[in-house]
Amino acid sequence: VGIGLLARVVIPISGAGGLAGFETLLLVRCLRLLRLVRALRMVSHFKVMWRLVYSLLTAGQTMLSTTVLILLALFIFGCVALEFITKDPKLNSHPETGPIVTDFFSSLPRAILTLTQFVTLDSIAAVYYPLIVQKPLLILYFGPILFIVSIGLMNLITAVLVENSLEHAAHEAETERLQLKKRVKEALPALLQAFQDLDADNSGCLTKEEVENVPIDILPPKMLEAISIESMPELFDLLDVDCSGQLDQTEFVEGLLNLVLLDVPISTIQSLRLLRILRTMSQKLDHDVQALHSLVSATSGVPVRF
């Protein structure tokens, strides 16, 4: 920006020479802005656009094959039209269907071009309706055209394009997963160091008291990008699966890796946490019932069963 102001405002006002040099430098700096285009693919809106463009490009072979199949179907139906429509004397002599036969079915190229309207359903009623009225058996000819070309092949193209898009999306998801796995592996030494920093008493185990007042930023930034945890106590509760109140190095590192690598929604993690709370409450309730059982048995002197 500063070089641009200097080249466009200051130097022309002062009348100093050497403007060509500044313009060259400004052009080089503008070319560096092209690097921003590489970052556009990371924006969500451009991701959707790129998926659409990529799916269209990769579907070229599919669309070519479908086009050949449609042309083959139109050629076959065009040949049939020459036998049952063009050569029919009743249709040719009738004042309403005669011009239709002459304009649309007088030759094989015209018949194929007319049947192309059935691919896009472009004003086809004006073609087939008078012919079927005069010769009802032609419904056996136009019906398969509608079902095979207009409905069947068009829906088949849509299905194949959607399948290609899904395959591309799955490939992208797998690529992102591999990239995430690579970033996690790079952050593994930092995780081990974070565990050692949290283990204040060097006991080899973490307790909730040790992480109570520790900020979540102690974890590697690459790890924080992949998990949705707001505090270290919350993370401790998620990793302490057995409710022992302690986390050793293996539980800490493997738990974090599972949170990152396993594509588990935060709602599922919260549900697991609620289940753990219910498990703790049920264990406490069972302990209280056993204590009550022992107290009643000791007081009455008679074994009591619940």
PDB file of C-alpha atoms in Angstrom:
ATOM      1  CA  VAL A   1       0.000   0.000   0.000  1.00  0.00           C
ATOM      2  CA  GLY A   2       2.815   2.386   0.913  1.00  0.00           C
ATOM      3  CA  ILE A   3       4.661   1.690  -2.338  1.00  0.00           C
ATOM      4  CA  GLY A   4       1.424   2.188  -4.259  1.00  0.00           C
ATOM      5  CA  LEU A   5       0.835   5.606  -2.665  1.00  0.00           C
ATOM      6  CA  LEU A   6       4.433   6.567  -3.301  1.00  0.00           C
ATOM      7  CA  ALA A   7       4.274   5.546  -6.964  1.00  0.00           C
ATOM      8  CA  ARG A   8       0.805   6.966  -7.713  1.00  0.00           C
ATOM      9  CA  VAL A   9       0.631  10.117  -5.567  1.00  0.00           C
ATOM     10  CA  VAL A  10       3.889  11.353  -4.093  1.00  0.00           C
ATOM     11  CA  ILE A  11       6.215  10.982  -7.106  1.00  0.00           C
ATOM     12  CA  PRO A  12       3.781  12.482  -9.682  1.00  0.00           C
ATOM     13  CA  ILE A  13       3.185  15.500  -7.396  1.00  0.00           C
ATOM     14  CA  SER A  14       6.874  16.048  -6.742  1.00  0.00           C
ATOM     15  CA  GLY A  15       7.760  15.581 -10.403  1.00  0.00           C
ATOM     16  CA  ALA A  16      10.673  13.310  -9.551  1.00  0.00           C
ATOM     17  CA  GLY A  17      11.902  10.731 -12.055  1.00  0.00           C
ATOM     18  CA  GLY A  18      12.334   7.038 -11.600  1.00  0.00           C
ATOM     19  CA  LEU A  19       8.630   6.275 -11.734  1.00  0.00           C
ATOM     20  CA  ALA A  20       9.197   3.268 -13.967  1.00  0.00           C
ATOM     21  CA  GLY A  21      11.228   1.556 -11.279  1.00  0.00           C
ATOM     22  CA  PHE A  22       8.501   2.039  -8.674  1.00  0.00           C
ATOM     23  CA  GLU A  23       5.838   0.777 -11.099  1.00  0.00           C
ATOM     24  CA  THR A  24       7.885  -2.358 -11.729  1.00  0.00           C
ATOM     25  CA  LEU A  25       8.229  -2.925  -7.993  1.00  0.00           C
ATOM     26  CA  LEU A  26       4.512  -2.315  -7.548  1.00  0.00           C
ATOM     27  CA  LEU A  27       3.727  -4.837 -10.298  1.00  0.00           C
ATOM     28  CA  VAL A  28       5.892  -7.474  -8.618  1.00  0.00           C
ATOM     29  CA  ARG A  29       4.156  -6.897  -5.297  1.00  0.00           C
ATOM     30  CA  CYS A  30       0.762  -7.151  -6.995  1.00  0.00           C
ATOM     31  CA  LEU A  31       1.746 -10.486  -8.492  1.00  0.00           C
ATOM     32  CA  ARG A  32       2.426 -11.737  -4.986  1.00  0.00           C
ATOM     33  CA  LEU A  33      -1.267 -11.207  -4.257  1.00  0.00           C
ATOM     34  CA  LEU A  34      -1.989 -14.122  -6.582  1.00  0.00           C
ATOM     35  CA  ARG A  35      -0.898 -16.370  -3.759  1.00  0.00           C
ATOM     36  CA  LEU A  36      -4.161 -15.462  -2.049  1.00  0.00           C
ATOM     37  CA  VAL A  37      -5.983 -17.478  -4.711  1.00  0.00           C
ATOM     38  CA  ARG A  38      -4.490 -20.640  -3.240  1.00  0.00           C
ATOM     39  CA  ALA A  39      -6.138 -19.820   0.072  1.00  0.00           C
ATOM     40  CA  LEU A  40      -9.589 -19.407  -1.500  1.00  0.00           C
ATOM     41  CA  ARG A  41     -10.049 -23.183  -1.634  1.00  0.00           C
ATOM     42  CA  MET A  42     -10.002 -23.199   2.173  1.00  0.00           C
ATOM     43  CA  VAL A  43     -13.075 -20.938   2.353  1.00  0.00           C
ATOM     44  CA  SER A  44     -16.262 -22.948   2.791  1.00  0.00           C
ATOM     45  CA  HIS A  45     -18.139 -21.243  -0.067  1.00  0.00           C
ATOM     46  CA  PHE A  46     -15.312 -21.840  -2.500  1.00  0.00           C
ATOM     47  CA  LYS A  47     -15.073 -25.441  -1.295  1.00  0.00           C
ATOM     48  CA  VAL A  48     -18.646 -26.053  -2.418  1.00  0.00           C
ATOM     49  CA  MET A  49     -17.951 -24.361  -5.755  1.00  0.00           C
ATOM     50  CA  TRP A  50     -14.789 -26.407  -6.234  1.00  0.00           C
ATOM     51  CA  ARG A  51     -16.669 -29.627  -5.522  1.00  0.00           C
ATOM     52  CA  LEU A  52     -19.260 -28.744  -8.154  1.00  0.00           C
ATOM     53  CA  VAL A  53     -16.628 -27.863 -10.756  1.00  0.00           C
ATOM     54  CA  TYR A  54     -14.544 -30.939  -9.982  1.00  0.00           C
ATOM     55  CA  SER A  55     -17.583 -33.207 -10.172  1.00  0.00           C
ATOM     56  CA  LEU A  56     -18.508 -31.705 -13.541  1.00  0.00           C
ATOM     57  CA  LEU A  57     -14.975 -32.197 -14.871  1.00  0.00           C
ATOM     58  CA  THR A  58     -14.703 -35.780 -13.663  1.00  0.00           C
ATOM     59  CA  ALA A  59     -18.133 -36.605 -15.116  1.00  0.00           C
ATOM     60  CA  GLY A  60     -16.963 -35.917 -18.675  1.00  0.00           C
ATOM     61  CA  GLN A  61     -16.596 -39.598 -19.541  1.00  0.00           C
ATOM     62  CA  THR A  62     -19.992 -40.352 -18.039  1.00  0.00           C
ATOM     63  CA  MET A  63     -21.712 -37.589 -19.994  1.00  0.00           C
ATOM     64  CA  LEU A  64     -19.962 -38.666 -23.206  1.00  0.00           C
ATOM     65  CA  SER A  65     -21.083 -42.265 -22.751  1.00  0.00           C
ATOM     66  CA  THR A  66     -24.619 -41.138 -22.003  1.00  0.00           C
ATOM     67  CA  THR A  67     -24.666 -38.902 -25.081  1.00  0.00           C
ATOM     68  CA  VAL A  68     -23.613 -41.826 -27.276  1.00  0.00           C
ATOM     69  CA  LEU A  69     -26.295 -43.992 -25.668  1.00  0.00           C
ATOM     70  CA  ILE A  70     -28.960 -41.325 -26.285  1.00  0.00           C
ATOM     71  CA  LEU A  71     -27.901 -40.888 -29.916  1.00  0.00           C
ATOM     72  CA  LEU A  72     -28.051 -44.651 -30.400  1.00  0.00           C
ATOM     73  CA  ALA A  73     -31.552 -44.775 -28.909  1.00  0.00           C
ATOM     74  CA  LEU A  74     -32.678 -41.842 -31.082  1.00  0.00           C
ATOM     75  CA  PHE A  75     -31.245 -43.530 -34.182  1.00  0.00           C
ATOM     76  CA  ILE A  76     -33.150 -46.738 -33.471  1.00  0.00           C
ATOM     77  CA  PHE A  77     -36.418 -44.922 -32.769  1.00  0.00           C
ATOM     78  CA  GLY A  78     -35.823 -42.753 -35.862  1.00  0.00           C
ATOM     79  CA  CYS A  79     -35.550 -45.840 -38.054  1.00  0.00           C
ATOM     80  CA  VAL A  80     -38.750 -47.198 -36.549  1.00  0.00           C
ATOM     81  CA  ALA A  81     -40.458 -43.843 -37.220  1.00  0.00           C
ATOM     82  CA  LEU A  82     -39.611 -44.088 -40.918  1.00  0.00           C
ATOM     83  CA  GLU A  83     -41.384 -47.435 -41.142  1.00  0.00           C
ATOM     84  CA  PHE A  84     -44.490 -46.725 -39.062  1.00  0.00           C
ATOM     85  CA  ILE A  85     -45.014 -42.975 -39.530  1.00  0.00           C
ATOM     86  CA  THR A  86     -43.338 -41.729 -42.703  1.00  0.00           C
ATOM     87  CA  LYS A  87     -44.611 -44.567 -44.889  1.00  0.00           C
ATOM     88  CA  ASP A  88     -48.132 -44.612 -43.431  1.00  0.00           C
ATOM     89  CA  PRO A  89     -50.591 -43.452 -46.193  1.00  0.00           C
ATOM     90  CA  LYS A  90     -53.345 -42.631 -43.712  1.00  0.00           C
ATOM     91  CA  LEU A  91     -51.148 -40.217 -41.779  1.00  0.00           C
ATOM     92  CA  ASN A  92     -49.758 -38.652 -44.951  1.00  0.00           C
ATOM     93  CA  SER A  93     -53.201 -38.069 -46.492  1.00  0.00           C
ATOM     94  CA  HIS A  94     -54.816 -36.596 -43.391  1.00  0.00           C
ATOM     95  CA  PRO A  95     -54.897 -32.761 -43.435  1.00  0.00           C
ATOM     96  CA  GLU A  96     -53.761 -32.478 -39.789  1.00  0.00           C
ATOM     97  CA  THR A  97     -51.083 -35.174 -39.568  1.00  0.00           C
ATOM     98  CA  GLY A  98     -49.786 -34.811 -43.143  1.00  0.00           C
ATOM     99  CA  PRO A  99     -47.837 -31.595 -42.440  1.00  0.00           C
ATOM    100  CA  ILE A 100     -46.479 -33.125 -39.212  1.00  0.00           C
ATOM    101  CA  VAL A 101     -45.151 -36.152 -41.070  1.00  0.00           C
ATOM    102  CA  THR A 102     -43.645 -33.914 -43.772  1.00  0.00           C
ATOM    103  CA  ASP A 103     -42.041 -31.456 -41.351  1.00  0.00           C
ATOM    104  CA  PHE A 104     -40.842 -33.842 -38.635  1.00  0.00           C
ATOM    105  CA  PHE A 105     -40.529 -37.360 -40.072  1.00  0.00           C
ATOM    106  CA  SER A 106     -39.772 -36.966 -43.790  1.00  0.00           C
ATOM    107  CA  SER A 107     -36.194 -38.297 -43.420  1.00  0.00           C
ATOM    108  CA  LEU A 108     -34.015 -40.043 -40.850  1.00  0.00           C
ATOM    109  CA  PRO A 109     -32.087 -36.869 -39.811  1.00  0.00           C
ATOM    110  CA  ARG A 110     -35.364 -34.969 -39.340  1.00  0.00           C
ATOM    111  CA  ALA A 111     -36.830 -37.851 -37.348  1.00  0.00           C
ATOM    112  CA  ILE A 112     -33.775 -37.943 -35.069  1.00  0.00           C
ATOM    113  CA  LEU A 113     -33.877 -34.153 -34.657  1.00  0.00           C
ATOM    114  CA  THR A 114     -37.581 -34.357 -33.804  1.00  0.00           C
ATOM    115  CA  LEU A 115     -36.996 -37.118 -31.270  1.00  0.00           C
ATOM    116  CA  THR A 116     -34.354 -34.911 -29.649  1.00  0.00           C
ATOM    117  CA  GLN A 117     -37.272 -32.866 -28.364  1.00  0.00           C
ATOM    118  CA  PHE A 118     -38.303 -35.901 -26.323  1.00  0.00           C
ATOM    119  CA  VAL A 119     -34.945 -35.775 -24.505  1.00  0.00           C
ATOM    120  CA  THR A 120     -35.704 -32.292 -23.161  1.00  0.00           C
ATOM    121  CA  LEU A 121     -39.530 -32.645 -23.317  1.00  0.00           C
ATOM    122  CA  ASP A 122     -39.610 -29.546 -25.533  1.00  0.00           C
ATOM    123  CA  SER A 123     -43.181 -29.031 -26.858  1.00  0.00           C
ATOM    124  CA  ILE A 124     -43.588 -32.679 -27.777  1.00  0.00           C
ATOM    125  CA  ALA A 125     -47.387 -32.763 -27.391  1.00  0.00           C
ATOM    126  CA  ALA A 126     -47.805 -30.946 -30.689  1.00  0.00           C
ATOM    127  CA  VAL A 127     -45.905 -33.789 -32.363  1.00  0.00           C
ATOM    128  CA  TYR A 128     -47.244 -36.964 -30.847  1.00  0.00           C
ATOM    129  CA  TYR A 129     -50.827 -35.984 -29.904  1.00  0.00           C
ATOM    130  CA  PRO A 130     -52.309 -35.629 -33.458  1.00  0.00           C
ATOM    131  CA  LEU A 131     -50.462 -38.756 -34.595  1.00  0.00           C
ATOM    132  CA  ILE A 132     -51.781 -40.879 -31.727  1.00  0.00           C
ATOM    133  CA  VAL A 133     -55.310 -39.546 -32.261  1.00  0.00           C
ATOM    134  CA  GLN A 134     -55.246 -40.690 -35.876  1.00  0.00           C
ATOM    135  CA  LYS A 135     -53.320 -43.918 -35.170  1.00  0.00           C
ATOM    136  CA  PRO A 136     -53.712 -45.044 -31.523  1.00  0.00           C
ATOM    137  CA  LEU A 137     -51.196 -47.870 -31.924  1.00  0.00           C
ATOM    138  CA  LEU A 138     -48.452 -45.238 -32.068  1.00  0.00           C
ATOM    139  CA  ILE A 139     -48.729 -44.980 -28.289  1.00  0.00           C
ATOM    140  CA  LEU A 140     -46.662 -48.176 -28.289  1.00  0.00           C
ATOM    141  CA  TYR A 141     -43.978 -46.167 -30.088  1.00  0.00           C
ATOM    142  CA  PHE A 142     -44.020 -42.849 -28.238  1.00  0.00           C
ATOM    143  CA  GLY A 143     -44.531 -44.442 -24.805  1.00  0.00           C
ATOM    144  CA  PRO A 144     -41.160 -46.250 -24.742  1.00  0.00           C
ATOM    145  CA  ILE A 145     -39.468 -43.083 -25.997  1.00  0.00           C
ATOM    146  CA  LEU A 146     -40.824 -41.157 -23.012  1.00  0.00           C
ATOM    147  CA  PHE A 147     -39.908 -43.848 -20.490  1.00  0.00           C
ATOM    148  CA  ILE A 148     -36.489 -44.775 -21.902  1.00  0.00           C
ATOM    149  CA  VAL A 149     -35.111 -41.475 -23.169  1.00  0.00           C
ATOM    150  CA  SER A 150     -36.974 -38.754 -21.328  1.00  0.00           C
ATOM    151  CA  ILE A 151     -37.208 -40.405 -17.896  1.00  0.00           C
ATOM    152  CA  GLY A 152     -34.831 -43.369 -17.685  1.00  0.00           C
ATOM    153  CA  LEU A 153     -31.654 -41.971 -19.234  1.00  0.00           C
ATOM    154  CA  MET A 154     -32.032 -38.517 -17.706  1.00  0.00           C
ATOM    155  CA  ASN A 155     -32.474 -39.921 -14.207  1.00  0.00           C
ATOM    156  CA  LEU A 156     -29.568 -42.279 -14.854  1.00  0.00           C
ATOM    157  CA  ILE A 157     -27.330 -39.314 -15.660  1.00  0.00           C
ATOM    158  CA  THR A 158     -28.403 -37.581 -12.459  1.00  0.00           C
ATOM    159  CA  ALA A 159     -27.710 -40.700 -10.419  1.00  0.00           C
ATOM    160  CA  VAL A 160     -24.235 -41.127 -11.899  1.00  0.00           C
ATOM    161  CA  LEU A 161     -23.364 -37.470 -11.319  1.00  0.00           C
ATOM    162  CA  VAL A 162     -24.513 -37.709  -7.705  1.00  0.00           C
ATOM    163  CA  GLU A 163     -22.483 -40.893  -7.275  1.00  0.00           C
ATOM    164  CA  ASN A 164     -19.385 -39.137  -8.621  1.00  0.00           C
ATOM    165  CA  SER A 165     -19.965 -36.236  -6.254  1.00  0.00           C
ATOM    166  CA  LEU A 166     -20.316 -38.586  -3.278  1.00  0.00           C
ATOM    167  CA  GLU A 167     -17.142 -40.430  -4.227  1.00  0.00           C
ATOM    168  CA  HIS A 168     -15.274 -37.146  -4.513  1.00  0.00           C
ATOM    169  CA  ALA A 169     -16.629 -35.977  -1.147  1.00  0.00           C
ATOM    170  CA  ALA A 170     -15.557 -39.267   0.460  1.00  0.00           C
ATOM    171  CA  HIS A 171     -12.105 -38.929  -1.098  1.00  0.00           C
ATOM    172  CA  GLU A 172     -11.813 -35.373   0.224  1.00  0.00           C
ATOM    173  CA  ALA A 173     -12.905 -36.475   3.694  1.00  0.00           C
ATOM    174  CA  GLU A 174     -10.293 -39.229   3.696  1.00  0.00           C
ATOM    175  CA  THR A 175      -7.633 -36.762   2.541  1.00  0.00           C
ATOM    176  CA  GLU A 176      -8.564 -34.336   5.315  1.00  0.00           C
ATOM    177  CA  ARG A 177      -8.458 -37.208   7.809  1.00  0.00           C
ATOM    178  CA  LEU A 178      -4.958 -38.187   6.690  1.00  0.00           C
ATOM    179  CA  GLN A 179      -3.815 -34.586   6.905  1.00  0.00           C
ATOM    180  CA  LEU A 180      -5.293 -34.311  10.392  1.00  0.00           C
ATOM    181  CA  LYS A 181      -3.573 -37.544  11.406  1.00  0.00           C
ATOM    182  CA  LYS A 182      -0.283 -36.136  10.139  1.00  0.00           C
ATOM    183  CA  ARG A 183      -0.778 -32.922  12.126  1.00  0.00           C
ATOM    184  CA  VAL A 184      -1.593 -34.938  15.239  1.00  0.00           C
ATOM    185  CA  LYS A 185       1.558 -37.006  14.842  1.00  0.00           C
ATOM    186  CA  GLU A 186       3.532 -33.793  14.577  1.00  0.00           C
ATOM    187  CA  ALA A 187       1.868 -32.572  17.783  1.00  0.00           C
ATOM    188  CA  LEU A 188       2.583 -35.817  19.693  1.00  0.00           C
ATOM    189  CA  PRO A 189       5.862 -34.606  21.259  1.00  0.00           C
ATOM    190  CA  ALA A 190       4.062 -31.467  22.388  1.00  0.00           C
ATOM    191  CA  LEU A 191       1.361 -33.654  24.002  1.00  0.00           C
ATOM    192  CA  LEU A 192       3.954 -35.600  25.950  1.00  0.00           C
ATOM    193  CA  GLN A 193       5.536 -32.342  27.069  1.00  0.00           C
ATOM    194  CA  ALA A 194       2.120 -30.986  28.063  1.00  0.00           C
ATOM    195  CA  PHE A 195       1.524 -34.080  30.200  1.00  0.00           C
ATOM    196  CA  GLN A 196       4.852 -33.597  31.956  1.00  0.00           C
ATOM    197  CA  ASP A 197       4.052 -29.931  32.572  1.00  0.00           C
ATOM    198  CA  LEU A 198       0.654 -30.832  34.049  1.00  0.00           C
ATOM    199  CA  ASP A 199       2.082 -33.582  36.264  1.00  0.00           C
ATOM    200  CA  ALA A 200       3.188 -31.233  39.037  1.00  0.00           C
ATOM    201  CA  ASP A 201       4.149 -33.971  41.539  1.00  0.00           C
ATOM    202  CA  ASN A 202       5.902 -36.140  38.900  1.00  0.00           C
ATOM    203  CA  SER A 203       3.797 -39.134  39.922  1.00  0.00           C
ATOM    204  CA  GLY A 204       3.142 -40.246  36.358  1.00  0.00           C
ATOM    205  CA  CYS A 205      -0.595 -39.620  36.788  1.00  0.00           C
ATOM    206  CA  LEU A 206      -2.766 -36.539  36.478  1.00  0.00           C
ATOM    207  CA  THR A 207      -5.492 -35.671  38.939  1.00  0.00           C
ATOM    208  CA  LYS A 208      -8.343 -33.252  38.470  1.00  0.00           C
ATOM    209  CA  GLU A 209      -6.836 -30.961  41.109  1.00  0.00           C
ATOM    210  CA  GLU A 210      -3.657 -30.637  39.051  1.00  0.00           C
ATOM    211  CA  VAL A 211      -5.531 -29.433  35.959  1.00  0.00           C
ATOM    212  CA  GLU A 212      -8.207 -27.416  37.788  1.00  0.00           C
ATOM    213  CA  ASN A 213      -6.625 -24.004  37.211  1.00  0.00           C
ATOM    214  CA  VAL A 214      -4.620 -24.824  34.093  1.00  0.00           C
ATOM    215  CA  PRO A 215      -5.704 -22.982  30.916  1.00  0.00           C
ATOM    216  CA  ILE A 216      -6.725 -25.053  27.918  1.00  0.00           C
ATOM    217  CA  ASP A 217      -4.096 -23.231  25.848  1.00  0.00           C
ATOM    218  CA  ILE A 218      -1.433 -25.509  27.289  1.00  0.00           C
ATOM    219  CA  LEU A 219      -2.407 -28.075  24.659  1.00  0.00           C
ATOM    220  CA  PRO A 220      -0.841 -27.788  21.177  1.00  0.00           C
ATOM    221  CA  PRO A 221      -2.700 -25.385  18.840  1.00  0.00           C
ATOM    222  CA  LYS A 222      -3.131 -28.136  16.227  1.00  0.00           C
ATOM    223  CA  MET A 223      -4.948 -30.192  18.841  1.00  0.00           C
ATOM    224  CA  LEU A 224      -7.216 -27.338  19.901  1.00  0.00           C
ATOM    225  CA  GLU A 225      -8.335 -26.834  16.293  1.00  0.00           C
ATOM    226  CA  ALA A 226      -9.818 -30.328  16.183  1.00  0.00           C
ATOM    227  CA  ILE A 227     -11.606 -30.575  19.546  1.00  0.00           C
ATOM    228  CA  SER A 228     -14.365 -28.486  21.111  1.00  0.00           C
ATOM    229  CA  ILE A 229     -13.333 -28.371  24.747  1.00  0.00           C
ATOM    230  CA  GLU A 230     -13.506 -25.180  26.787  1.00  0.00           C
ATOM    231  CA  SER A 231     -11.546 -26.088  29.922  1.00  0.00           C
ATOM    232  CA  MET A 232      -9.067 -28.625  31.234  1.00  0.00           C
ATOM    233  CA  PRO A 233     -11.447 -30.020  33.906  1.00  0.00           C
ATOM    234  CA  GLU A 234     -13.991 -30.741  31.167  1.00  0.00           C
ATOM    235  CA  LEU A 235     -11.297 -32.483  29.141  1.00  0.00           C
ATOM    236  CA  PHE A 236     -10.257 -34.472  32.222  1.00  0.00           C
ATOM    237  CA  ASP A 237     -13.820 -35.700  32.743  1.00  0.00           C
ATOM    238  CA  LEU A 238     -14.021 -36.850  29.122  1.00  0.00           C
ATOM    239  CA  LEU A 239     -10.721 -38.717  29.259  1.00  0.00           C
ATOM    240  CA  ASP A 240     -11.320 -40.320  32.678  1.00  0.00           C
ATOM    241  CA  VAL A 241     -13.484 -43.128  31.332  1.00  0.00           C
ATOM    242  CA  ASP A 242     -13.122 -45.440  34.329  1.00  0.00           C
ATOM    243  CA  CYS A 243     -13.934 -42.645  36.836  1.00  0.00           C
ATOM    244  CA  SER A 244     -10.743 -43.376  38.752  1.00  0.00           C
ATOM    245  CA  GLY A 245      -9.931 -39.702  39.222  1.00  0.00           C
ATOM    246  CA  GLN A 246      -6.507 -40.208  37.650  1.00  0.00           C
ATOM    247  CA  LEU A 247      -5.063 -40.199  34.155  1.00  0.00           C
ATOM    248  CA  ASP A 248      -1.766 -41.817  33.297  1.00  0.00           C
ATOM    249  CA  GLN A 249       0.264 -40.801  30.272  1.00  0.00           C
ATOM    250  CA  THR A 250      -1.261 -43.480  28.030  1.00  0.00           C
ATOM    251  CA  GLU A 251      -4.845 -42.540  28.908  1.00  0.00           C
ATOM    252  CA  PHE A 252      -4.102 -38.848  28.404  1.00  0.00           C
ATOM    253  CA  VAL A 253      -2.385 -39.162  25.017  1.00  0.00           C
ATOM    254  CA  GLU A 254      -4.613 -41.909  23.570  1.00  0.00           C
ATOM    255  CA  GLY A 255      -7.752 -40.150  24.776  1.00  0.00           C
ATOM    256  CA  LEU A 256      -6.778 -36.922  23.036  1.00  0.00           C
ATOM    257  CA  LEU A 257      -5.876 -38.780  19.866  1.00  0.00           C
ATOM    258  CA  ASN A 258      -9.258 -40.532  19.903  1.00  0.00           C
ATOM    259  CA  LEU A 259     -11.059 -37.208  20.299  1.00  0.00           C
ATOM    260  CA  VAL A 260      -9.199 -35.839  17.293  1.00  0.00           C
ATOM    261  CA  LEU A 261      -8.989 -38.818  14.951  1.00  0.00           C
ATOM    262  CA  LEU A 262     -12.369 -40.395  15.639  1.00  0.00           C
ATOM    263  CA  ASP A 263     -15.030 -38.325  13.903  1.00  0.00           C
ATOM    264  CA  VAL A 264     -17.329 -38.209  16.923  1.00  0.00           C
ATOM    265  CA  PRO A 265     -19.727 -35.258  17.320  1.00  0.00           C
ATOM    266  CA  ILE A 266     -19.523 -33.272  20.526  1.00  0.00           C
ATOM    267  CA  SER A 267     -23.144 -34.241  21.254  1.00  0.00           C
ATOM    268  CA  THR A 268     -22.109 -37.900  21.359  1.00  0.00           C
ATOM    269  CA  ILE A 269     -19.263 -37.045  23.711  1.00  0.00           C
ATOM    270  CA  GLN A 270     -21.679 -35.164  25.942  1.00  0.00           C
ATOM    271  CA  SER A 271     -24.034 -38.152  25.917  1.00  0.00           C
ATOM    272  CA  LEU A 272     -21.177 -40.395  27.002  1.00  0.00           C
ATOM    273  CA  ARG A 273     -20.423 -37.963  29.774  1.00  0.00           C
ATOM    274  CA  LEU A 274     -24.053 -38.092  30.976  1.00  0.00           C
ATOM    275  CA  LEU A 275     -23.895 -41.878  30.937  1.00  0.00           C
ATOM    276  CA  ARG A 276     -20.775 -41.740  33.075  1.00  0.00           C
ATOM    277  CA  ILE A 277     -22.597 -39.504  35.542  1.00  0.00           C
ATOM    278  CA  LEU A 278     -25.513 -41.954  35.649  1.00  0.00           C
ATOM    279  CA  ARG A 279     -23.072 -44.799  36.201  1.00  0.00           C
ATOM    280  CA  THR A 280     -21.469 -42.956  39.107  1.00  0.00           C
ATOM    281  CA  MET A 281     -24.862 -42.225  40.643  1.00  0.00           C
ATOM    282  CA  SER A 282     -25.994 -45.850  40.265  1.00  0.00           C
ATOM    283  CA  GLN A 283     -22.784 -47.085  41.901  1.00  0.00           C
ATOM    284  CA  LYS A 284     -23.284 -44.655  44.770  1.00  0.00           C
ATOM    285  CA  LEU A 285     -26.910 -45.770  45.110  1.00  0.00           C
ATOM    286  CA  ASP A 286     -25.834 -49.411  45.191  1.00  0.00           C
ATOM    287  CA  HIS A 287     -23.254 -48.606  47.851  1.00  0.00           C
ATOM    288  CA  ASP A 288     -25.882 -46.822  49.982  1.00  0.00           C
ATOM    289  CA  VAL A 289     -28.284 -49.760  49.636  1.00  0.00           C
ATOM    290  CA  GLN A 290     -25.577 -52.178  50.754  1.00  0.00           C
ATOM    291  CA  ALA A 291     -24.780 -49.957  53.747  1.00  0.00           C
ATOM    292  CA  LEU A 292     -28.462 -49.765  54.640  1.00  0.00           C
ATOM    293  CA  HIS A 293     -28.699 -53.542  54.311  1.00  0.00           C
ATOM    294  CA  SER A 294     -25.790 -54.037  56.703  1.00  0.00           C
ATOM    295  CA  LEU A 295     -27.215 -51.510  59.172  1.00  0.00           C
ATOM    296  CA  VAL A 296     -30.694 -53.108  59.246  1.00  0.00           C
ATOM    297  CA  SER A 297     -29.211 -56.600  59.621  1.00  0.00           C
ATOM    298  CA  ALA A 298     -26.978 -55.495  62.483  1.00  0.00           C
ATOM    299  CA  THR A 299     -29.837 -53.699  64.277  1.00  0.00           C
ATOM    300  CA  SER A 300     -32.464 -56.439  64.030  1.00  0.00           C
ATOM    301  CA  GLY A 301     -30.084 -59.359  64.307  1.00  0.00           C
ATOM    302  CA  VAL A 302     -31.955 -61.039  61.465  1.00  0.00           C
ATOM    303  CA  PRO A 303     -30.526 -61.166  57.923  1.00  0.00           C
ATOM    304  CA  VAL A 304     -32.542 -58.884  55.688  1.00  0.00           C
ATOM    305  CA  ARG A 305     -32.777 -59.304  51.934  1.00  0.00           C
ATOM    306  CA  PHE A 306     -33.768 -56.542  49.569  1.00  0.00           C
TER     307      PHE A 306
END
